[in-house]
Amino acid sequence: MTEPGKAGKFITFEGIDGAGKSTHIGFVAEYLAARGKTVVSSREPGGTPLGEKLRELLLHEKMHLETEALLMFASRREHMARVIEPALSRGDWVLSDRFTDASFAYQSGGRGLDRAKLEALEGWVHPELQPDLTLLFDVPLAVARQRLDATRTLDKFEREQADFFEKCRNEYLRRAAQFPERIVVVDSTRSIAAIQLRLAEILEKLS
Ligand code: ADP
Ligand code: TYD
């Protein structure tokens, strides 16, 4: 049982590749740790030894669209059981670089999988739990591409064409409109410093 007043929160970081999630997750972790919270930072796909093996497959192997969706949720099931639920029941705060909104954005928005199939998987893998807060880092595609090109070797998703990412971004924004209490859209075209001020404001309200 979590001590009263010590309940941790579950925060997820979302956005198209190159939007700035990884840049800001470290800031949020430090911000919370400085306020006495115990923070567990993790990511999807991945976050567990098995999940990291699935991540390798997901990011580098061609596969059927439904196989991809199922493996994303297989990784998530493991992540829930081994990391997210134990951490939350200890009263820790959990930060996850992507979660189920990414499946809706990429597998449904980007690739066209029927949303109802993802809703069925969501109902199976985490029927009760939703993030307390989802930070959606939003940038126009051109900005995200430019940031990505400058930094790294691109994986299977990052090599997709522009219209794929437009569709992912639109699905993220559609979900932000659908779940306004949970998903906060952060204008990620701003400077890193300006975004951090905004994040501090958002976190202040949450804790
Ligand atoms: P993601 O994790 O969303 O794919 P990253 O956090 O890795 O994106 O950011 C991609 C690149 O863009 C990195 O080189 C990062 O330093 C840079 N970057 C992130 N946010 C900003 C920003 N607000 N302004 C300028 N560059 C940024
Ligand atoms: P990410 O960790 O953001 O990649 P990077 O380390 O390169 O920043 O995410 C890996 C990729 O997986 C990303 O392109 C989005 C994709 N993805 C999905 O398609 N569906 C999902 O459910 C998740 C969690 C990720």
mmCIF file of C-alpha atoms and ligand atoms in Angstrom:
data_model
loop_
_atom_site.group_PDB
_atom_site.id
_atom_site.type_symbol
_atom_site.label_atom_id
_atom_site.label_comp_id
_atom_site.label_asym_id
_atom_site.label_seq_id
_atom_site.Cartn_x
_atom_site.Cartn_y
_atom_site.Cartn_z
ATOM 1 C CA MET A 1 0.000 0.000 0.000
ATOM 2 C CA THR A 2 1.151 3.513 -0.823
ATOM 3 C CA GLU A 3 1.392 5.848 2.190
ATOM 4 C CA PRO A 4 -1.270 8.572 2.126
ATOM 5 C CA GLY A 5 0.085 11.701 0.408
ATOM 6 C CA LYS A 6 2.914 9.769 -1.204
ATOM 7 C CA ALA A 7 1.062 8.585 -4.297
ATOM 8 C CA GLY A 8 3.265 8.797 -7.364
ATOM 9 C CA LYS A 9 2.051 9.871 -10.777
ATOM 10 C CA PHE A 10 2.434 8.394 -14.220
ATOM 11 C CA ILE A 11 3.635 10.861 -16.873
ATOM 12 C CA THR A 12 4.074 9.978 -20.537
ATOM 13 C CA PHE A 13 6.017 11.854 -23.221
ATOM 14 C CA GLU A 14 4.732 11.824 -26.777
ATOM 15 C CA GLY A 15 5.293 13.423 -30.155
ATOM 16 C CA ILE A 16 6.588 12.572 -33.611
ATOM 17 C CA ASP A 17 10.255 11.594 -33.938
ATOM 18 C CA GLY A 18 12.455 14.655 -33.461
ATOM 19 C CA ALA A 19 9.841 16.626 -31.491
ATOM 20 C CA GLY A 20 12.043 16.779 -28.374
ATOM 21 C CA LYS A 21 10.738 14.113 -25.961
ATOM 22 C CA SER A 22 14.118 12.703 -25.015
ATOM 23 C CA THR A 23 15.491 16.206 -24.486
ATOM 24 C CA HIS A 24 12.823 17.039 -21.914
ATOM 25 C CA ILE A 25 12.370 13.787 -20.028
ATOM 26 C CA GLY A 26 15.672 14.385 -18.209
ATOM 27 C CA PHE A 27 14.589 17.881 -17.209
ATOM 28 C CA VAL A 28 11.295 16.596 -15.803
ATOM 29 C CA ALA A 29 13.106 13.838 -13.881
ATOM 30 C CA GLU A 30 15.469 16.387 -12.300
ATOM 31 C CA TYR A 31 12.650 18.813 -11.544
ATOM 32 C CA LEU A 32 10.704 16.122 -9.666
ATOM 33 C CA ALA A 33 13.759 14.652 -7.901
ATOM 34 C CA ALA A 34 14.643 18.145 -6.633
ATOM 35 C CA ARG A 35 11.180 18.201 -5.051
ATOM 36 C CA GLY A 36 11.752 14.945 -3.189
ATOM 37 C CA LYS A 37 10.013 12.562 -5.583
ATOM 38 C CA THR A 38 11.473 9.161 -6.399
ATOM 39 C CA VAL A 39 11.469 8.989 -10.174
ATOM 40 C CA VAL A 40 11.605 5.970 -12.480
ATOM 41 C CA SER A 41 12.370 6.884 -16.118
ATOM 42 C CA SER A 42 11.595 4.368 -18.788
ATOM 43 C CA ARG A 43 10.614 4.018 -22.430
ATOM 44 C CA GLU A 44 8.499 2.142 -24.955
ATOM 45 C CA PRO A 45 8.920 0.023 -26.826
ATOM 46 C CA GLY A 46 11.356 -1.293 -24.226
ATOM 47 C CA GLY A 47 11.792 -0.558 -20.549
ATOM 48 C CA THR A 48 12.428 -4.209 -19.570
ATOM 49 C CA PRO A 49 15.014 -6.759 -20.776
ATOM 50 C CA LEU A 50 12.405 -8.521 -22.935
ATOM 51 C CA GLY A 51 10.896 -5.214 -24.053
ATOM 52 C CA GLU A 52 14.315 -4.028 -25.250
ATOM 53 C CA LYS A 53 14.635 -7.180 -27.378
ATOM 54 C CA LEU A 54 11.201 -6.503 -28.850
ATOM 55 C CA ARG A 55 12.288 -2.903 -29.468
ATOM 56 C CA GLU A 56 15.206 -4.117 -31.579
ATOM 57 C CA LEU A 57 12.814 -6.131 -33.738
ATOM 58 C CA LEU A 58 10.231 -3.362 -33.920
ATOM 59 C CA LEU A 59 12.715 -0.689 -34.948
ATOM 60 C CA HIS A 60 14.640 -2.727 -37.492
ATOM 61 C CA GLU A 61 12.551 -5.585 -38.945
ATOM 62 C CA LYS A 62 9.846 -5.304 -41.551
ATOM 63 C CA MET A 63 6.635 -6.939 -40.313
ATOM 64 C CA HIS A 64 2.893 -7.037 -40.849
ATOM 65 C CA LEU A 65 1.103 -4.010 -39.439
ATOM 66 C CA GLU A 66 -0.874 -6.087 -36.941
ATOM 67 C CA THR A 67 2.265 -7.929 -35.810
ATOM 68 C CA GLU A 68 3.790 -4.512 -35.130
ATOM 69 C CA ALA A 69 0.774 -3.427 -33.054
ATOM 70 C CA LEU A 70 0.732 -6.704 -31.119
ATOM 71 C CA LEU A 71 4.453 -6.526 -30.343
ATOM 72 C CA MET A 72 4.095 -2.914 -29.156
ATOM 73 C CA PHE A 73 1.432 -4.091 -26.731
ATOM 74 C CA ALA A 74 3.448 -7.181 -25.749
ATOM 75 C CA SER A 75 6.317 -4.871 -24.786
ATOM 76 C CA ARG A 76 3.804 -2.665 -22.932
ATOM 77 C CA ARG A 77 2.321 -5.613 -21.020
ATOM 78 C CA GLU A 78 5.782 -6.553 -19.752
ATOM 79 C CA HIS A 79 6.543 -2.913 -18.936
ATOM 80 C CA MET A 80 3.285 -2.582 -16.986
ATOM 81 C CA ALA A 81 3.908 -5.746 -14.956
ATOM 82 C CA ARG A 82 7.596 -5.285 -14.225
ATOM 83 C CA VAL A 83 8.124 -1.534 -14.061
ATOM 84 C CA ILE A 84 5.062 0.712 -14.096
ATOM 85 C CA GLU A 85 2.731 -1.026 -11.649
ATOM 86 C CA PRO A 86 5.432 -1.907 -9.057
ATOM 87 C CA ALA A 87 6.801 1.661 -9.164
ATOM 88 C CA LEU A 88 3.375 3.274 -8.764
ATOM 89 C CA SER A 89 2.473 0.942 -5.923
ATOM 90 C CA ARG A 90 5.694 1.996 -4.118
ATOM 91 C CA GLY A 91 4.585 5.616 -4.539
ATOM 92 C CA ASP A 92 7.275 6.433 -7.121
ATOM 93 C CA TRP A 93 6.732 8.704 -10.096
ATOM 94 C CA VAL A 94 6.993 7.016 -13.490
ATOM 95 C CA LEU A 95 8.127 8.876 -16.620
ATOM 96 C CA SER A 96 7.694 6.942 -19.847
ATOM 97 C CA ASP A 97 9.123 8.046 -23.180
ATOM 98 C CA ARG A 98 5.995 6.985 -25.146
ATOM 99 C CA PHE A 99 3.011 4.824 -24.194
ATOM 100 C CA THR A 100 -0.333 3.860 -25.762
ATOM 101 C CA ASP A 101 -0.970 7.223 -27.474
ATOM 102 C CA ALA A 102 2.041 6.349 -29.662
ATOM 103 C CA SER A 103 0.307 3.170 -30.834
ATOM 104 C CA PHE A 104 -2.741 5.204 -31.858
ATOM 105 C CA ALA A 105 -0.561 7.843 -33.548
ATOM 106 C CA TYR A 106 1.778 5.476 -35.423
ATOM 107 C CA GLN A 107 -0.077 2.193 -35.980
ATOM 108 C CA SER A 108 -3.511 3.764 -36.525
ATOM 109 C CA GLY A 109 -2.785 7.354 -37.646
ATOM 110 C CA GLY A 110 0.415 6.632 -39.572
ATOM 111 C CA ARG A 111 -0.187 3.115 -40.834
ATOM 112 C CA GLY A 112 -3.982 3.011 -40.931
ATOM 113 C CA LEU A 113 -4.776 0.182 -38.482
ATOM 114 C CA ASP A 114 -8.394 0.227 -37.349
ATOM 115 C CA ARG A 115 -8.565 2.162 -34.083
ATOM 116 C CA ALA A 116 -10.992 -0.375 -32.605
ATOM 117 C CA LYS A 117 -8.253 -3.028 -32.684
ATOM 118 C CA LEU A 118 -5.972 -0.799 -30.616
ATOM 119 C CA GLU A 119 -8.800 -0.023 -28.221
ATOM 120 C CA ALA A 120 -9.254 -3.779 -27.734
ATOM 121 C CA LEU A 121 -5.529 -4.197 -26.954
ATOM 122 C CA GLU A 122 -5.599 -1.214 -24.618
ATOM 123 C CA GLY A 123 -8.598 -2.738 -22.812
ATOM 124 C CA TRP A 124 -6.630 -5.950 -22.404
ATOM 125 C CA VAL A 125 -3.239 -4.560 -21.390
ATOM 126 C CA HIS A 126 -4.248 -1.621 -19.215
ATOM 127 C CA PRO A 127 -8.013 -1.568 -18.687
ATOM 128 C CA GLU A 128 -7.800 0.649 -15.608
ATOM 129 C CA LEU A 129 -4.605 2.641 -15.843
ATOM 130 C CA GLN A 130 -4.172 5.826 -17.881
ATOM 131 C CA PRO A 131 -1.338 8.335 -17.491
ATOM 132 C CA ASP A 132 -2.029 11.138 -14.999
ATOM 133 C CA LEU A 133 -0.437 13.488 -17.512
ATOM 134 C CA THR A 134 0.686 13.150 -21.114
ATOM 135 C CA LEU A 135 3.027 15.808 -22.492
ATOM 136 C CA LEU A 136 2.566 15.994 -26.252
ATOM 137 C CA PHE A 137 5.562 17.735 -27.838
ATOM 138 C CA ASP A 138 4.172 19.201 -31.021
ATOM 139 C CA VAL A 139 6.188 20.535 -33.950
ATOM 140 C CA PRO A 140 5.573 20.887 -37.671
ATOM 141 C CA LEU A 141 7.077 18.018 -39.549
ATOM 142 C CA ALA A 142 9.765 20.078 -41.269
ATOM 143 C CA VAL A 143 11.200 21.143 -37.911
ATOM 144 C CA ALA A 144 11.235 17.578 -36.564
ATOM 145 C CA ARG A 145 12.914 16.273 -39.732
ATOM 146 C CA GLN A 146 15.589 18.920 -39.614
ATOM 147 C CA ARG A 147 16.364 18.091 -35.973
ATOM 148 C CA LEU A 148 16.517 14.369 -36.699
ATOM 149 C CA ASP A 149 18.697 14.686 -39.779
ATOM 150 C CA ALA A 150 21.205 16.622 -37.760
ATOM 151 C CA THR A 151 21.564 13.938 -35.128
ATOM 152 C CA ARG A 152 21.440 10.274 -36.014
ATOM 153 C CA THR A 153 21.161 7.184 -38.153
ATOM 154 C CA LEU A 154 17.473 6.759 -38.818
ATOM 155 C CA ASP A 155 15.503 3.647 -37.732
ATOM 156 C CA LYS A 156 12.588 1.996 -39.578
ATOM 157 C CA PHE A 157 10.027 4.554 -38.371
ATOM 158 C CA GLU A 158 12.264 7.574 -38.817
ATOM 159 C CA ARG A 159 12.814 6.620 -42.474
ATOM 160 C CA GLU A 160 9.085 6.927 -43.215
ATOM 161 C CA GLN A 161 7.857 9.588 -45.648
ATOM 162 C CA ALA A 162 6.499 12.990 -44.692
ATOM 163 C CA ASP A 163 2.820 12.075 -45.079
ATOM 164 C CA PHE A 164 3.246 9.226 -42.546
ATOM 165 C CA PHE A 165 4.412 11.708 -39.889
ATOM 166 C CA GLU A 166 1.686 14.217 -40.840
ATOM 167 C CA LYS A 167 -0.854 11.475 -40.139
ATOM 168 C CA CYS A 168 0.855 10.540 -36.840
ATOM 169 C CA ARG A 169 0.891 14.171 -35.766
ATOM 170 C CA ASN A 170 -2.782 14.622 -36.703
ATOM 171 C CA GLU A 171 -3.773 11.543 -34.708
ATOM 172 C CA TYR A 172 -1.837 12.828 -31.675
ATOM 173 C CA LEU A 173 -3.627 16.177 -31.960
ATOM 174 C CA ARG A 174 -6.979 14.444 -32.387
ATOM 175 C CA ARG A 175 -6.342 12.519 -29.167
ATOM 176 C CA ALA A 176 -5.276 15.702 -27.372
ATOM 177 C CA ALA A 177 -8.668 17.186 -28.298
ATOM 178 C CA GLN A 178 -10.405 13.971 -27.187
ATOM 179 C CA PHE A 179 -8.640 13.802 -23.797
ATOM 180 C CA PRO A 180 -8.005 17.444 -22.853
ATOM 181 C CA GLU A 181 -7.807 16.654 -19.115
ATOM 182 C CA ARG A 182 -4.898 14.289 -19.616
ATOM 183 C CA ILE A 183 -2.969 15.446 -22.691
ATOM 184 C CA VAL A 184 -1.201 18.815 -22.646
ATOM 185 C CA VAL A 185 0.144 20.033 -25.977
ATOM 186 C CA VAL A 186 3.563 21.687 -25.639
ATOM 187 C CA ASP A 187 4.648 23.948 -28.499
ATOM 188 C CA SER A 188 7.989 22.372 -29.243
ATOM 189 C CA THR A 189 9.061 24.961 -31.833
ATOM 190 C CA ARG A 190 10.042 27.199 -28.902
ATOM 191 C CA SER A 191 13.516 27.248 -27.361
ATOM 192 C CA ILE A 192 14.485 24.487 -24.942
ATOM 193 C CA ALA A 193 14.599 27.066 -22.106
ATOM 194 C CA ALA A 194 11.087 28.365 -22.901
ATOM 195 C CA ILE A 195 9.738 24.823 -23.034
ATOM 196 C CA GLN A 196 11.280 24.033 -19.648
ATOM 197 C CA LEU A 197 9.534 27.029 -18.093
ATOM 198 C CA ARG A 198 6.255 25.769 -19.514
ATOM 199 C CA LEU A 199 6.938 22.246 -18.208
ATOM 200 C CA ALA A 200 7.658 23.596 -14.724
ATOM 201 C CA GLU A 201 4.280 25.415 -14.805
ATOM 202 C CA ILE A 202 2.461 22.244 -15.844
ATOM 203 C CA LEU A 203 4.221 20.105 -13.203
ATOM 204 C CA GLU A 204 3.543 22.653 -10.487
ATOM 205 C CA LYS A 205 -0.183 22.074 -11.002
ATOM 206 C CA LEU A 206 0.181 18.305 -10.971
ATOM 207 C CA SER A 207 2.183 17.688 -7.802
HETATM 208 P P1 ADP B 1 12.689 12.932 -29.764
HETATM 209 O O1 ADP B 1 13.123 12.224 -28.523
HETATM 210 O O2 ADP B 1 11.323 13.526 -29.634
HETATM 211 O O3 ADP B 1 12.851 12.137 -31.023
HETATM 212 P P2 ADP B 1 15.011 14.583 -29.213
HETATM 213 O O4 ADP B 1 14.715 15.053 -27.834
HETATM 214 O O5 ADP B 1 16.007 13.506 -29.408
HETATM 215 O O6 ADP B 1 13.636 14.199 -29.961
HETATM 216 O O7 ADP B 1 15.431 15.869 -30.081
HETATM 217 C C1 ADP B 1 15.933 15.761 -31.411
HETATM 218 C C2 ADP B 1 17.026 16.823 -31.633
HETATM 219 O O8 ADP B 1 16.449 18.121 -31.567
HETATM 220 C C3 ADP B 1 18.148 16.805 -30.570
HETATM 221 O O9 ADP B 1 19.367 17.090 -31.200
HETATM 222 C C4 ADP B 1 17.763 17.940 -29.633
HETATM 223 O O10 ADP B 1 18.898 18.533 -29.026
HETATM 224 C C5 ADP B 1 17.084 18.933 -30.586
HETATM 225 N N1 ADP B 1 16.019 19.704 -29.907
HETATM 226 C C6 ADP B 1 15.058 19.232 -29.084
HETATM 227 N N2 ADP B 1 14.230 20.211 -28.690
HETATM 228 C C7 ADP B 1 14.668 21.338 -29.279
HETATM 229 C C8 ADP B 1 14.224 22.718 -29.262
HETATM 230 N N3 ADP B 1 13.158 23.103 -28.563
HETATM 231 N N4 ADP B 1 14.918 23.604 -29.988
HETATM 232 C C9 ADP B 1 15.993 23.218 -30.731
HETATM 233 N N5 ADP B 1 16.479 21.952 -30.793
HETATM 234 C C10 ADP B 1 15.831 21.024 -30.072
HETATM 235 P P1 TYD B 2 11.520 6.467 -29.763
HETATM 236 O O1 TYD B 2 11.959 5.851 -28.487
HETATM 237 O O2 TYD B 2 10.897 7.787 -29.730
HETATM 238 O O3 TYD B 2 12.747 6.482 -30.757
HETATM 239 P P2 TYD B 2 14.135 7.269 -30.561
HETATM 240 O O4 TYD B 2 14.912 6.578 -29.486
HETATM 241 O O5 TYD B 2 14.716 7.108 -31.929
HETATM 242 O O6 TYD B 2 13.761 8.686 -30.186
HETATM 243 O O7 TYD B 2 10.438 5.477 -30.418
HETATM 244 C C1 TYD B 2 10.732 4.418 -31.205
HETATM 245 C C2 TYD B 2 9.764 4.350 -32.366
HETATM 246 O O8 TYD B 2 8.683 3.470 -32.075
HETATM 247 C C3 TYD B 2 9.151 5.686 -32.757
HETATM 248 O O9 TYD B 2 9.425 5.923 -34.120
HETATM 249 C C4 TYD B 2 7.665 5.478 -32.581
HETATM 250 C C5 TYD B 2 7.473 3.996 -32.572
HETATM 251 N N1 TYD B 2 6.351 3.518 -31.740
HETATM 252 C C6 TYD B 2 5.208 3.038 -32.359
HETATM 253 O O10 TYD B 2 5.125 3.010 -33.591
HETATM 254 N N2 TYD B 2 4.175 2.571 -31.589
HETATM 255 C C7 TYD B 2 4.238 2.540 -30.218
HETATM 256 O O11 TYD B 2 3.273 2.092 -29.542
HETATM 257 C C8 TYD B 2 5.426 3.047 -29.594
HETATM 258 C C9 TYD B 2 5.552 3.023 -28.108
HETATM 259 C C10 TYD B 2 6.469 3.524 -30.392
#
